[in-house]
Amino acid sequence: MKHVSLQLTEDGSHTLFNAELNETYHSHKGALAESRYVFIHAGLEQVLQDFDHLAILEVGFGTGLNALMTLGKALELAKARQQSGLAPLPMRYVTIEPYPLSAELIEGLNYKGMLPDWYAPLFDALHAAPWDQDVEIMPGFVLRKVKGKLEQLEWQGEPFNLVYYDAFAPSKQPDVWALDNFKKCYGLLEQGGLLVSYCANGQFKRDLKAAGFQVKAYPGALGKREMTRAWKLDPL
């Protein structure tokens, strides 16, 4: 991937720049901070209030940052549950990526140096996991990296209760933001499930509503006015 290069963001963490699309993988104001806010705080922490299990579908594996942040949260939860005599919360994480990064780019990412030491083996395990296979990264947490596009996904497993929609912006990859993809996500979610995205594009929100979602405004990360949260709920 000669057109992809490392860039530092304002919080010191790396993102990648895709020269063909003239687009970065994360906010230039902070890759780590954006991932924590949009997908962990506004997504995962919300779903954990409503479900006793977690099944995530991620559109756009990219650098693996969202998966890494999710694994970190899962480990924290597992330790807390262990102290209370409870088993780990079952978690399944399915992530889709049509253009996996090279080993050289992955090795250059500085997330391991910026996070507590215990993140390092999680990062390595995420990227070492083979594609299109279930891999138990840690007890109770099963990862499946799918090489392909959302349009091609044929999922026969359990429904998801959380979708991380983290593709490049609609202006850069409009096909990924097509209405049919949101209908597909809606069908893959169980009742009460949530879709979260950094994007607050008006057409995106209108298409989510057309697909059946109930869309609610939520403050955006790192100075952005809004991000998007959309639920699969019974009609009002």
GROMACS .gro file of C-alpha atoms in nm, residues 23 165 167-178 182 197-205 207 224:
model
   26
   23GLU     CA    1  -0.811   1.117   0.363
  165TYR     CA    2  -1.953   0.235   1.129
  167ALA     CA    3  -1.551   0.374   0.696
  168PHE     CA    4  -1.388   0.663   0.512
  169ALA     CA    5  -1.612   0.970   0.474
  170PRO     CA    6  -1.915   0.952   0.241
  171SER     CA    7  -1.750   1.199   0.002
  172LYS     CA    8  -1.452   0.961  -0.033
  173GLN     CA    9  -1.623   0.621  -0.049
  174PRO     CA   10  -1.992   0.685  -0.129
  175ASP     CA   11  -2.061   0.319  -0.210
  176VAL     CA   12  -1.991   0.219   0.152
  177TRP     CA   13  -2.254   0.469   0.269
  178ALA     CA   14  -2.531   0.340   0.041
  182PHE     CA   15  -2.770   0.055   0.633
  197SER     CA   16  -2.037   0.661   1.371
  198TYR     CA   17  -1.815   0.967   1.380
  199CYS     CA   18  -2.011   1.089   1.075
  200ALA     CA   19  -2.303   1.330   1.114
  201ASN     CA   20  -2.370   1.385   0.744
  202GLY     CA   21  -2.733   1.480   0.677
  203GLN     CA   22  -2.787   1.227   0.399
  204PHE     CA   23  -2.635   0.956   0.619
  205LYS     CA   24  -2.888   1.028   0.893
  207ASP     CA   25  -3.075   0.708   0.500
  224LYS     CA   26  -1.704   1.832   1.625
   0.00000   0.00000   0.00000
